[in-house]
XYZ file of C-alpha atoms in Angstrom:
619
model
C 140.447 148.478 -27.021
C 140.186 145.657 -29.394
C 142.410 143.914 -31.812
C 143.372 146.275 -35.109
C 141.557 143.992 -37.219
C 138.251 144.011 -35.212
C 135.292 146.420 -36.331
C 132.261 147.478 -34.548
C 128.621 145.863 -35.893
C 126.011 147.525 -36.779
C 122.903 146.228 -36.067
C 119.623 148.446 -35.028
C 117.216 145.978 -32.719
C 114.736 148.828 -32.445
C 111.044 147.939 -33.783
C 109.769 151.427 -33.728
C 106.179 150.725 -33.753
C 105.969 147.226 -35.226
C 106.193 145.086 -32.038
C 105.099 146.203 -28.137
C 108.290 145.272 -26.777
C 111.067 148.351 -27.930
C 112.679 146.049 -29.820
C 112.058 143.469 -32.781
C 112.474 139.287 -31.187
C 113.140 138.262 -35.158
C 115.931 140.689 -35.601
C 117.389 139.464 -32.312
C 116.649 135.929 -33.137
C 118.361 136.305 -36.610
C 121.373 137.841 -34.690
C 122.005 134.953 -32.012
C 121.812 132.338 -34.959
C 124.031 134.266 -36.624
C 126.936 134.737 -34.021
C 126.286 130.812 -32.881
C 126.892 129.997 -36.341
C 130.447 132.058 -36.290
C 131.873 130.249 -33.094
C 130.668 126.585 -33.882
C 133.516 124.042 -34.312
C 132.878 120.848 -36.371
C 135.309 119.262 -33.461
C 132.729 119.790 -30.996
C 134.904 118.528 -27.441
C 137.674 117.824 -29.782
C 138.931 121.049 -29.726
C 140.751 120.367 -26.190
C 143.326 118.604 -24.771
C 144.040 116.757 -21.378
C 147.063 118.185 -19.856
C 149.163 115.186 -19.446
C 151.879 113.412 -21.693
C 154.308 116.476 -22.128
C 151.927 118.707 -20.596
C 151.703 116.973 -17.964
C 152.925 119.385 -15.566
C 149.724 121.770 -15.729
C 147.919 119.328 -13.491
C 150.769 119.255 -10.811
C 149.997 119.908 -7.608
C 151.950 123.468 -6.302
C 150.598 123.695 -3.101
C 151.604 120.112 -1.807
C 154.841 119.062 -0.419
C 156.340 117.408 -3.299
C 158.816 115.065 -0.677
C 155.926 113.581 0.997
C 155.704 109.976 1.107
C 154.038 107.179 3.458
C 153.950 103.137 4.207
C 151.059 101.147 2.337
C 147.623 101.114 4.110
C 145.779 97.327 4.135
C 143.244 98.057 7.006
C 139.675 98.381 6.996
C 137.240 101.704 7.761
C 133.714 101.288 7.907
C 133.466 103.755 5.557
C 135.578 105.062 2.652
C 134.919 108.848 0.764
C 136.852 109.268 -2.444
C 137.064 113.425 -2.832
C 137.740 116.161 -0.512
C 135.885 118.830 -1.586
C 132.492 119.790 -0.194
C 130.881 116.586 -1.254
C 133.547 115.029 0.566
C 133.249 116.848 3.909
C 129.275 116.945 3.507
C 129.497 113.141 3.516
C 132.272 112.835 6.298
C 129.975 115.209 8.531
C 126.332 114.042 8.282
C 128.050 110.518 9.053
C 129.523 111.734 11.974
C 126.280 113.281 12.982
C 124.265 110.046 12.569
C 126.751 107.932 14.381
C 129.617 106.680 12.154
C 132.624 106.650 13.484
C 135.222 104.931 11.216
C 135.312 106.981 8.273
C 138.116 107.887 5.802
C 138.099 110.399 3.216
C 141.302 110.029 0.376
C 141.965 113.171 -1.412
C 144.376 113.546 -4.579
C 145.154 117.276 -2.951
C 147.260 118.601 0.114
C 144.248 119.210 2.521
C 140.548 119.925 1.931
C 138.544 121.926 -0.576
C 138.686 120.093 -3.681
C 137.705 123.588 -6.627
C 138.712 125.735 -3.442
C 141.950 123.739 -2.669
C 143.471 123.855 -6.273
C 141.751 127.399 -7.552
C 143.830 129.729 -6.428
C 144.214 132.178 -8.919
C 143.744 136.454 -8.009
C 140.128 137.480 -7.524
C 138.649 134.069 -7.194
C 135.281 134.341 -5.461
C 132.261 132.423 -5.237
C 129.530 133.632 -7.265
C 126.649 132.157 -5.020
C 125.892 133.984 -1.669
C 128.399 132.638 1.138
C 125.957 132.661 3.088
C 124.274 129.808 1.753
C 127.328 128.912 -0.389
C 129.791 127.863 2.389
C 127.794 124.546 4.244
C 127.549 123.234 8.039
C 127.928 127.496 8.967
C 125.844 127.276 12.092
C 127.465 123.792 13.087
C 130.896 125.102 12.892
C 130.163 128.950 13.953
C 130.994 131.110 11.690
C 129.400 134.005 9.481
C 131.178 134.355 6.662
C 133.270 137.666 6.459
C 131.574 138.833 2.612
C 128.290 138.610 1.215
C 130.334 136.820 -1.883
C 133.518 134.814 -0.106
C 136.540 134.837 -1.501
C 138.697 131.497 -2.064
C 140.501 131.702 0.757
C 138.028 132.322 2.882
C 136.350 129.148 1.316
C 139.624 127.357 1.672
C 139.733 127.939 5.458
C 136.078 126.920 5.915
C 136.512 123.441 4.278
C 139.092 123.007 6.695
C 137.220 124.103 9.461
C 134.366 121.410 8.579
C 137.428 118.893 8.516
C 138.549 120.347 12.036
C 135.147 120.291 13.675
C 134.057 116.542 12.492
C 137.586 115.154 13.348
C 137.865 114.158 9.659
C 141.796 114.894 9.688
C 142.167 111.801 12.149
C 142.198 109.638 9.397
C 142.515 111.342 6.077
C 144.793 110.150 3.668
C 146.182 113.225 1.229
C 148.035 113.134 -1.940
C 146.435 110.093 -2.334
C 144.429 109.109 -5.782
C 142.118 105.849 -5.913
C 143.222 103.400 -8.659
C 140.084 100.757 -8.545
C 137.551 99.766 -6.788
C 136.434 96.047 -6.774
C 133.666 94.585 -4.684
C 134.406 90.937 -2.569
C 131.599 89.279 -2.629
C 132.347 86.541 0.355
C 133.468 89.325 2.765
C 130.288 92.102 1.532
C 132.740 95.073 1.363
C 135.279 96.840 -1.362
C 138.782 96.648 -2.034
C 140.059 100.114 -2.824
C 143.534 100.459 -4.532
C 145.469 103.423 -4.826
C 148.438 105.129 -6.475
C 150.516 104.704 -3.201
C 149.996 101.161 -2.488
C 147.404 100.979 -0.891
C 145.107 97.989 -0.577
C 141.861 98.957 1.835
C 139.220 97.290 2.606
C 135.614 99.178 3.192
C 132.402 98.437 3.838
C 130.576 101.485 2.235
C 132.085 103.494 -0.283
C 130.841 107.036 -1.139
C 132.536 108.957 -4.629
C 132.521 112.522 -4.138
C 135.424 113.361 -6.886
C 133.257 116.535 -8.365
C 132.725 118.085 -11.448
C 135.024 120.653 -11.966
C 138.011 118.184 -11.946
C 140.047 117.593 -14.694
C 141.414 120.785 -16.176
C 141.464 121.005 -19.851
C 143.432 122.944 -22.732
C 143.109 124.180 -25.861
C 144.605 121.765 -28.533
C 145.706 124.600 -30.325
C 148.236 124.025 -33.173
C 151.751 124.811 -32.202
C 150.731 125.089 -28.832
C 154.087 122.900 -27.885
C 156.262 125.269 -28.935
C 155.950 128.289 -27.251
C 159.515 129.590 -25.627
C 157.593 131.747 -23.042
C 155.664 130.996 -19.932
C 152.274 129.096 -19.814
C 150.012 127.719 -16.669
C 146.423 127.155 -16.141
C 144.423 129.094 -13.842
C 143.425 126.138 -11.700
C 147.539 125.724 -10.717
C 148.239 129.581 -10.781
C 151.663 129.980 -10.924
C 152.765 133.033 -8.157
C 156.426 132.449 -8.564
C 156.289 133.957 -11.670
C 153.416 136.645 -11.305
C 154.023 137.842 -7.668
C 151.307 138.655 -5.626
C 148.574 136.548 -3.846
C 145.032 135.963 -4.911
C 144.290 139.570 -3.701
C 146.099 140.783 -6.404
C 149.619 142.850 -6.721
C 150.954 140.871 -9.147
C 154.291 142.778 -9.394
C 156.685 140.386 -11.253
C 153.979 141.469 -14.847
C 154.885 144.832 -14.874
C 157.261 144.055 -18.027
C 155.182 141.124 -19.017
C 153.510 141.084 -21.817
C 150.355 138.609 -21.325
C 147.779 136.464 -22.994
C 144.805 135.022 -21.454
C 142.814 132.508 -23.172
C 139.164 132.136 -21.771
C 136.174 134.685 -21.092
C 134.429 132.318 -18.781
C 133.752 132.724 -15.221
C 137.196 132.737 -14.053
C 138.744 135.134 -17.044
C 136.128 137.620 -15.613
C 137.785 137.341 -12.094
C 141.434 137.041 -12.908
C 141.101 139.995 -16.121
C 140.877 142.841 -13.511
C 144.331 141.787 -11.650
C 145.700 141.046 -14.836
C 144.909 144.391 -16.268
C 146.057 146.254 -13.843
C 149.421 144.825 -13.195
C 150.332 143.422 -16.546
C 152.713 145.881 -19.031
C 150.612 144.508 -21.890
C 147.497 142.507 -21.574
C 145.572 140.273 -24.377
C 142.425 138.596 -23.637
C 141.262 136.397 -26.435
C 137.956 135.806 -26.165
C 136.001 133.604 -28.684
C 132.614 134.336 -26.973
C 131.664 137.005 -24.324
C 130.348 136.196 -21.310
C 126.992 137.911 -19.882
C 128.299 139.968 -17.137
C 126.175 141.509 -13.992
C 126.617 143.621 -11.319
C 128.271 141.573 -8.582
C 127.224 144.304 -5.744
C 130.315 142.911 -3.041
C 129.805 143.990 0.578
C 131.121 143.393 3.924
C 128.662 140.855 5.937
C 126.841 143.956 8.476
C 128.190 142.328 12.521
C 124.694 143.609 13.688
C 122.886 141.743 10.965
C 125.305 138.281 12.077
C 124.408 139.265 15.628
C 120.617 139.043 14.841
C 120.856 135.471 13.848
C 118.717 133.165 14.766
C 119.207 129.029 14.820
C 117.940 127.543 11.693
C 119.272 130.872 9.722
C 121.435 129.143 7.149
C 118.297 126.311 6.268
C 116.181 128.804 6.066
C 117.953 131.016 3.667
C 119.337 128.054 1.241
C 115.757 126.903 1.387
C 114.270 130.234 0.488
C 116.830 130.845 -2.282
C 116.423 127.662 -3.724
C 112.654 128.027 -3.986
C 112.534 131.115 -5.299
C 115.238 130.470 -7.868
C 112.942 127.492 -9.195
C 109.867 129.527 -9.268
C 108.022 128.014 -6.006
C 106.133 130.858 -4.059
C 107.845 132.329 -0.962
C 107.151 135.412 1.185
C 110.612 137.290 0.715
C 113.782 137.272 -1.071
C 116.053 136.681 1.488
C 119.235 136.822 -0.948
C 118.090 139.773 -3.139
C 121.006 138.784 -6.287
C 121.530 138.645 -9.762
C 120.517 134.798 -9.014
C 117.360 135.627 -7.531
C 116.258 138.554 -9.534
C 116.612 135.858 -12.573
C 114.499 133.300 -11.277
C 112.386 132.633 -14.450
C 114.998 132.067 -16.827
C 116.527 129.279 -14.964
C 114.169 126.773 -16.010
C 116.472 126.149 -19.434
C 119.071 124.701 -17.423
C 117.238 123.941 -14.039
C 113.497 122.333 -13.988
C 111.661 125.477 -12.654
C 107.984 125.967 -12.343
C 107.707 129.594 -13.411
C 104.946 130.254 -15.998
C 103.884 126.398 -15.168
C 100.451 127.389 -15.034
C 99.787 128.695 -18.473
C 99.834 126.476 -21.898
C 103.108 125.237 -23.720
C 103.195 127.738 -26.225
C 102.533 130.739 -24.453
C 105.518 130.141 -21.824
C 107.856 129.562 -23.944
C 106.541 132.825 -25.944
C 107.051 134.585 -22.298
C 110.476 132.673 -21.682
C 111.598 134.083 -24.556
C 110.851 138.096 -24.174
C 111.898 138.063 -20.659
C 114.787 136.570 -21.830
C 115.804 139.302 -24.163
C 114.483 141.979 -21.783
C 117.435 140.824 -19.742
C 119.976 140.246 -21.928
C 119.131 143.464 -23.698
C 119.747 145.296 -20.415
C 122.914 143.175 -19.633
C 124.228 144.185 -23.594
C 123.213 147.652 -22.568
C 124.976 147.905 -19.553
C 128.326 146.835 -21.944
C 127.598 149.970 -23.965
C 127.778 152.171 -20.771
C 130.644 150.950 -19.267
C 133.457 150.397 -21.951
C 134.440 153.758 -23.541
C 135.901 152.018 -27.115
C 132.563 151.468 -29.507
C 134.738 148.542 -31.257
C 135.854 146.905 -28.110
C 131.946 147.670 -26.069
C 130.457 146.164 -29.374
C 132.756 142.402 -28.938
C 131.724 142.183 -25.468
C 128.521 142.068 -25.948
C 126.509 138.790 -25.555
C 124.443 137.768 -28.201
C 122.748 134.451 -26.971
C 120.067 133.399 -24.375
C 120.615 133.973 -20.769
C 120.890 130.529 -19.747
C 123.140 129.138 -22.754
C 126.035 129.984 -20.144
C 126.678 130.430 -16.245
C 125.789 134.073 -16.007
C 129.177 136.325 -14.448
C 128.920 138.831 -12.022
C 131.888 141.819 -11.657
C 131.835 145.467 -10.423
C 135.445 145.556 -12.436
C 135.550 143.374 -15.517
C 134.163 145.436 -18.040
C 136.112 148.531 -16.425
C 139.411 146.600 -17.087
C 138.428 147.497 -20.915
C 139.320 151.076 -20.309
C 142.871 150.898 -19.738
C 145.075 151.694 -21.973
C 147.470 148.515 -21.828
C 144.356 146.260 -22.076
C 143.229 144.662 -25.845
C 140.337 142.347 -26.391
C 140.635 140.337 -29.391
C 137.853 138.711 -30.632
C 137.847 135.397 -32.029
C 134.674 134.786 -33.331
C 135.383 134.468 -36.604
C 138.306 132.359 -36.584
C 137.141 129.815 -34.181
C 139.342 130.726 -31.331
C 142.914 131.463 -31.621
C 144.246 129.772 -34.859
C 147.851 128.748 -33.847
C 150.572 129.162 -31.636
C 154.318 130.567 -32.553
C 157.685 130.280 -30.667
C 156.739 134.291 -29.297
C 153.245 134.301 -29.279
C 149.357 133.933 -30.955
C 147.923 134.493 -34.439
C 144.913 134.966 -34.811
C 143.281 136.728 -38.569
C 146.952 136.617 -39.812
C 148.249 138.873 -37.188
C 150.904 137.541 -34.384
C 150.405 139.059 -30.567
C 153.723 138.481 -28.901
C 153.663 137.673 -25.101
C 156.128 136.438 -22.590
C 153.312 134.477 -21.035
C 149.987 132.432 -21.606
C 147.658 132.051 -18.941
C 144.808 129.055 -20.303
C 141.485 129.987 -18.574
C 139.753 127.418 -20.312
C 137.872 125.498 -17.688
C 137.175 121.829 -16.860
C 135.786 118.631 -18.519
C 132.316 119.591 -16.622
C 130.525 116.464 -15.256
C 134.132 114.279 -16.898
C 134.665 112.250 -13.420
C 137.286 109.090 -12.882
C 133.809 107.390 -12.757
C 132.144 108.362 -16.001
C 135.560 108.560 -17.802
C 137.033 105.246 -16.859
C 139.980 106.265 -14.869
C 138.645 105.044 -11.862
C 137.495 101.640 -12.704
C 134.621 100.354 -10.549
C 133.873 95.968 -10.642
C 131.034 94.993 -8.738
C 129.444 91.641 -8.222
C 130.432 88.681 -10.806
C 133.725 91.335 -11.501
C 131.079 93.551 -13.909
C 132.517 97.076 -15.136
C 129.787 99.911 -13.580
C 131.019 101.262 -17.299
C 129.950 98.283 -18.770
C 126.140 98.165 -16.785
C 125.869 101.714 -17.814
C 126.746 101.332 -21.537
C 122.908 102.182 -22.612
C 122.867 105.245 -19.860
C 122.880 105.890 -16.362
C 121.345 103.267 -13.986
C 120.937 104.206 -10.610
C 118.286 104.625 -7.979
C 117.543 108.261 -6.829
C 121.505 108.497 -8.701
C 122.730 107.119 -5.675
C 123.644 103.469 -6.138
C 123.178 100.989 -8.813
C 122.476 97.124 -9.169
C 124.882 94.870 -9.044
C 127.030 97.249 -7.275
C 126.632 96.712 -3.029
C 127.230 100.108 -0.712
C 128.590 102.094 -3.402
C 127.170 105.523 -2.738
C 127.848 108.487 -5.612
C 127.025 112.137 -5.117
C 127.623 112.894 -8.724
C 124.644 115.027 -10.253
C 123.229 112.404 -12.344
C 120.090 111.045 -12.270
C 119.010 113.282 -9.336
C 119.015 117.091 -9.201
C 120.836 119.798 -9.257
C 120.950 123.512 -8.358
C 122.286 126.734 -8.810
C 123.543 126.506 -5.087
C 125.343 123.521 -6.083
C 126.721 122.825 -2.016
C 123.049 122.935 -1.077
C 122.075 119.987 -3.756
C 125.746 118.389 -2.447
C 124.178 118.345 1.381
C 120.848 117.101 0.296
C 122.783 114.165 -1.412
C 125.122 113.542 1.465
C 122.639 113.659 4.365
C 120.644 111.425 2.330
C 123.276 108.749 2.041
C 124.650 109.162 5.309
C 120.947 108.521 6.357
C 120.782 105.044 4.356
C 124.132 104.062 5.724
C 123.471 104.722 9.073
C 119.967 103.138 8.686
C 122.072 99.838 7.438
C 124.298 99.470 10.514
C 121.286 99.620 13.214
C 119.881 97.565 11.437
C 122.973 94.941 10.778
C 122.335 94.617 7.254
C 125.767 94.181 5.540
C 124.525 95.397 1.978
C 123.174 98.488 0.884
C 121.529 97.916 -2.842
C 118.585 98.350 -4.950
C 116.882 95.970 -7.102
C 117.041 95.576 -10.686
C 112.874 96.319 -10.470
C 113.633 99.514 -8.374
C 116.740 100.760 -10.652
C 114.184 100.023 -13.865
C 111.765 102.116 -12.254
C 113.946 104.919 -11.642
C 115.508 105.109 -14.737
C 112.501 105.303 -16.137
C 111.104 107.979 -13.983
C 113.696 110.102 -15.052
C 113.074 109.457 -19.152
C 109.229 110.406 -18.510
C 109.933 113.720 -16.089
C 113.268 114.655 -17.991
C 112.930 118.876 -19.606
C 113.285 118.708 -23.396
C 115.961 121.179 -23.452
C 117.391 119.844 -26.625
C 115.878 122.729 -28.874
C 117.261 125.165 -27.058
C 120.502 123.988 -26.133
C 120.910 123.771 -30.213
C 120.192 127.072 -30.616
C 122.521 128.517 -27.519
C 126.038 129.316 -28.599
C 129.033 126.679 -28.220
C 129.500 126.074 -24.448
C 130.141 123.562 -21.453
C 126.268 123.942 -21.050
C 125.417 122.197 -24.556
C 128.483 119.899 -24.952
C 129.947 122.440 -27.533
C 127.016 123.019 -29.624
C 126.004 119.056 -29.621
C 123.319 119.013 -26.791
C 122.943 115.660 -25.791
C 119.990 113.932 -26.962
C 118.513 113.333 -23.385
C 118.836 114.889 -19.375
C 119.619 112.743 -16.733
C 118.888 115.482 -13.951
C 114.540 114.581 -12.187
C 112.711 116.883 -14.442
C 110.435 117.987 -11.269
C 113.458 120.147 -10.198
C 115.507 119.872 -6.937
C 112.923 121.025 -4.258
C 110.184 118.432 -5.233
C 113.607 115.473 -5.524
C 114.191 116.589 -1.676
C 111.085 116.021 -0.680
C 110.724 112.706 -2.610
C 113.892 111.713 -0.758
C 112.819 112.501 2.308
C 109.455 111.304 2.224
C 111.581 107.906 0.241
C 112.971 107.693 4.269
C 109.970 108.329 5.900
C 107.599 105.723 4.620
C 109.796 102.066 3.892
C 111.943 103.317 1.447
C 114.785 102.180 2.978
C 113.282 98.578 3.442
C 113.997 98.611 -0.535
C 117.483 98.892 -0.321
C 118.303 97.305 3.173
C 117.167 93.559 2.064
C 116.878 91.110 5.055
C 119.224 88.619 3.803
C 121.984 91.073 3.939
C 121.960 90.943 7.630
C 125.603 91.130 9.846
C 127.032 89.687 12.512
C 126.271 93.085 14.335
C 129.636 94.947 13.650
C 128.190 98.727 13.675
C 131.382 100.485 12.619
């Protein structure tokens, strides 16, 4: 049910006879302006906090032992990885594979896994296929136990890929990297970190992610709550009981809030629902939510396997999920059955063969086709009119990640379970000693769960907290302070064998690992192409960085008009699209072939000058 205060709209889409579609595109049009206009915030990214300072604590680390401790490194590795996480393991691995031996990888966390290593929170699951979610399957053997893994079994993979590449043997954990400044008479980096450490490396390769730094709502009063609060990325089981399978025993005479609707309030609202005494879920905007479709992975199917499987299906979902032609659907998802209204937030060449105006005319009634079902699908599930009508999306499919649950919407129908909406008060409004007002009326809890999500794309790099001083002592910040300058968004000028796999200035995808592997075999490539060679510097030129930069400007989607019209969200900044997109407006199946044809035909002489020749040391 919803809040006391909330009351069901009414609003008729049906055209009659007026339009050939079964419903009238101005009505809905006039509705999605309307409900972007209640849930804008003058603030924009204002309206969160970093938890540090007294808050502090919500970025602690609860899975690491807290008495560990270790003598100063000041040695040298061939190669240095800053992040743990797939990016991390991607780059440690394709290294391996091409040769490298002296690699280190230095991870803020316990172990591996970066999102997977900190999420931990009950029902997290990947919302990509694991089988082309989880990478390097067929290299470490394993077929992944669900079609849609769970974090655990995500967890144990990204230490499997650790395992299997020997990247434990020289890891350094609970470790965070302070600065990096490039010597210029020795051709290599000097890496500081919070433990001490002074290292010395010849390449180094940032993998730190972009689903990082947790954030919090800067809600008023939000300091002096008596109860109990955590984020969901540092789930606190001590208090809740249970394990991310659920069972959360130690709620059943809690009363709880959760704040956040996103992707992981639709997984943690189920467990929370059913094990809570009381459960509020303040939601300021809905999320579009699909029929996840879970199953067991069939042992005759993973018998039938054949080598090349896992390329073969990440390539076919990736084409067909950016509107290139392909024989099958190998994946058969919510993903795939989507295809053509990815291109707003992935270049995509659906309806690329018919004139401006007309796509976007067809973008636009397929999109409401599908959200109309999606709103539709609401209406059948949740039982309370009020509560069915709040959940209900009104926006454009791509203005957020699109959710997939078999038991979110279901949660609805308990009894113990109230939505309130907080639309029209721009979230909740303030926080008491006992609990949350929002429209005038306090919801007492014991506890506050924050599933409010990251600061998307907010790295140590881009940020500042991990300062980076190339040649001459210049801040990267400092050559980047018109933009981005990179080549291929790999490395920059000015900056020797500094390697990022950072989505910027290259491309992305919806398979996000698969883009990640592209990016890391790639550099590991380059690298490895740089030690038989004996070159001791890995760099572009300033002509070559130009060029790039301004390949990008000329290719880059003008997604600014719709991004303005999409409701507030981590997609468009918080209703302020940014003016321009660094991501290769060709989309990321035409950026791996550039990259590999880049390889192919003297690319690399571009970035492996001559001059930067060694003294033969091959790492």
């Amino acid at each position: 049910m919803t809040s006391p205060h909330d009351e069901p709209v009414a609003l008729s889409m049906d055209a009659g006879g007026d339009t050939p579609y079964g419903f009238d595109p101005d009505a809905l049009r006039a509705k999605y302006r309307a409900e972007r206009e209640r849930r804008i915030r003058p603030e924009g990214q204002g309206q969160y906090r970093r938890p540090d300072g007294e808050f502090g604590y919500f970025a602690e680390d609860p899975h690491a032992d807290p008495e560990f401790t270790r003598e100063p490194l000041t040695d040298r590795v061939e190669v240095l990885i800053i992040g743990g996480g797939f990016g991390g393991l991607l780059a440690g691995a394709r290294l391996r594979q091409n040769g490298v031996e002296s690699v280190r990888i230095i991870e803020k966390g316990g172990d591996f896994g970066g999102t997977w290593y900190w999420n931990r929170y009950p029902g997290i699951h990947c919302d990509i296929e694991a089988y082309i979610y989880l990478p390097l399957l067929e290299e470490v053997g394993y077929v992944p136990e669900w079609k849609y893994a769970p974090g655990d079994e995500i967890r144990r993979h990204a230490c499997a890929i650790g395992h299997r590449f020997d990247l434990y043997r020289d890891v350094c954990f609970q470790t965070g990297v302070t600065g990096l400044r490039w010597d210029e008479r020795e051709s290599e980096w000097e890496v500081a970190t919070d433990r001490g450490d002074l290292i010395r490396a010849r390449h180094v390769i940032v993998s730190t992610g972009t689903f990082t730094e947790a954030k919090l709502p800067g809600i008023p009063g939000i300091e002096t709550f008596r109860g109990h609060t955590f984020h969901t990325s540092r789930w606190d089981y001590a208090y809740t009981g249970g394990d991310a399978d659920g069972n959360l025993h130690r709620l059943a005479d809690k009363r709880v809030a959760l704040i956040g609707t996103g992707a992981t309030g639709v997984q943690v609202v189920p467990h929370l629902g059913a094990d809570a005494q009381r459960l509020y879920v303040f939601q300021r905007t809905p999320s579009s939510v699909g029929v996840r479709g879970q199953r067991r992975t069939d042992p005759d199917w993973a018998a039938s396997l054949t080598p090349g499987w896992q390329r073969r299906r990440m390539d076919n979902f990736l084409r067909l999920v950016t509107g290139n032609p392909v024989d099958e659907d190998l994946v058969a998802d919510g993903w795939t059955s989507t295809a053509r209204l990815h291109s707003k937030v992935i270049p995509n060449n659906g309806f690329a063969d018919l004139p401006p105006e007309e796509r976007e005319h067809l973008y636009e009634i397929a999109d409401f086709e599908q959200m109309n079902e999606i709103r539709d699908r609401v209406a059948a599930v949740v039982e309370d009119p009020a509560t069915a009508e709040a959940l209900k999306p009104w926006y454009r499919f791509m203005c957020k990640r699109p959710a997939f649950s078999d038991l979110y919407l279901q949660t609805f129908n308990r009894p113990n379970v109230t939505l309130v909406d907080t639309s029209d008060t721009h979230g909740v409004e303030r926080i008491t000693e006992q609990g949350l007002v929002v429209g005038g009326v306090e919801y007492e809890v014991d506890c506050i769960v924050f599933a409010t999500g990251y600061e998307v794309g907010a790295s140590g790099v881009l940020t500042g907290r991990l300062p980076i001083h190339g040649r001459d002592g210049v801040a990267l910040l400092d050559h980047w302070k018109d933009g981005p300058r990179t080549l291929h968004g790999f490395y920059s000028h000015g900056f020797p064998n500094l390697f990022q796999l950072a989505p910027i200035q290259n491309s992305t995808a919806a398979n996000f690992v698969h883009a990640l592997d592209e990016r890391a075999q790639h550099v590991a490539e380059v690298i490895a192409a740089a030690h038989q060679r004996g070159i001791r510097r890995v760099e572009p030129s300033a002509q070559a960085e130009e060029a790039w930069v301004r390949t990008i400007r000329e290719k880059a989607a003008d997604l600014h008009a719709f991004q303005a019209e999409c409701t507030p969200g981590y997609y468009n900044n918080e209703g302020r699209p940014r003016a321009r997109s660094e991501s290769y407006g060709d989309g990321p199946v035409a950026f791996h072939a550039l990259l590999r044809d880049w390889r192919a035909n003297g690319g690399l002489d571009d970035v492996l000058a001559p001059h930067h020749r060694t003294n033969g040391h091959h790492g």
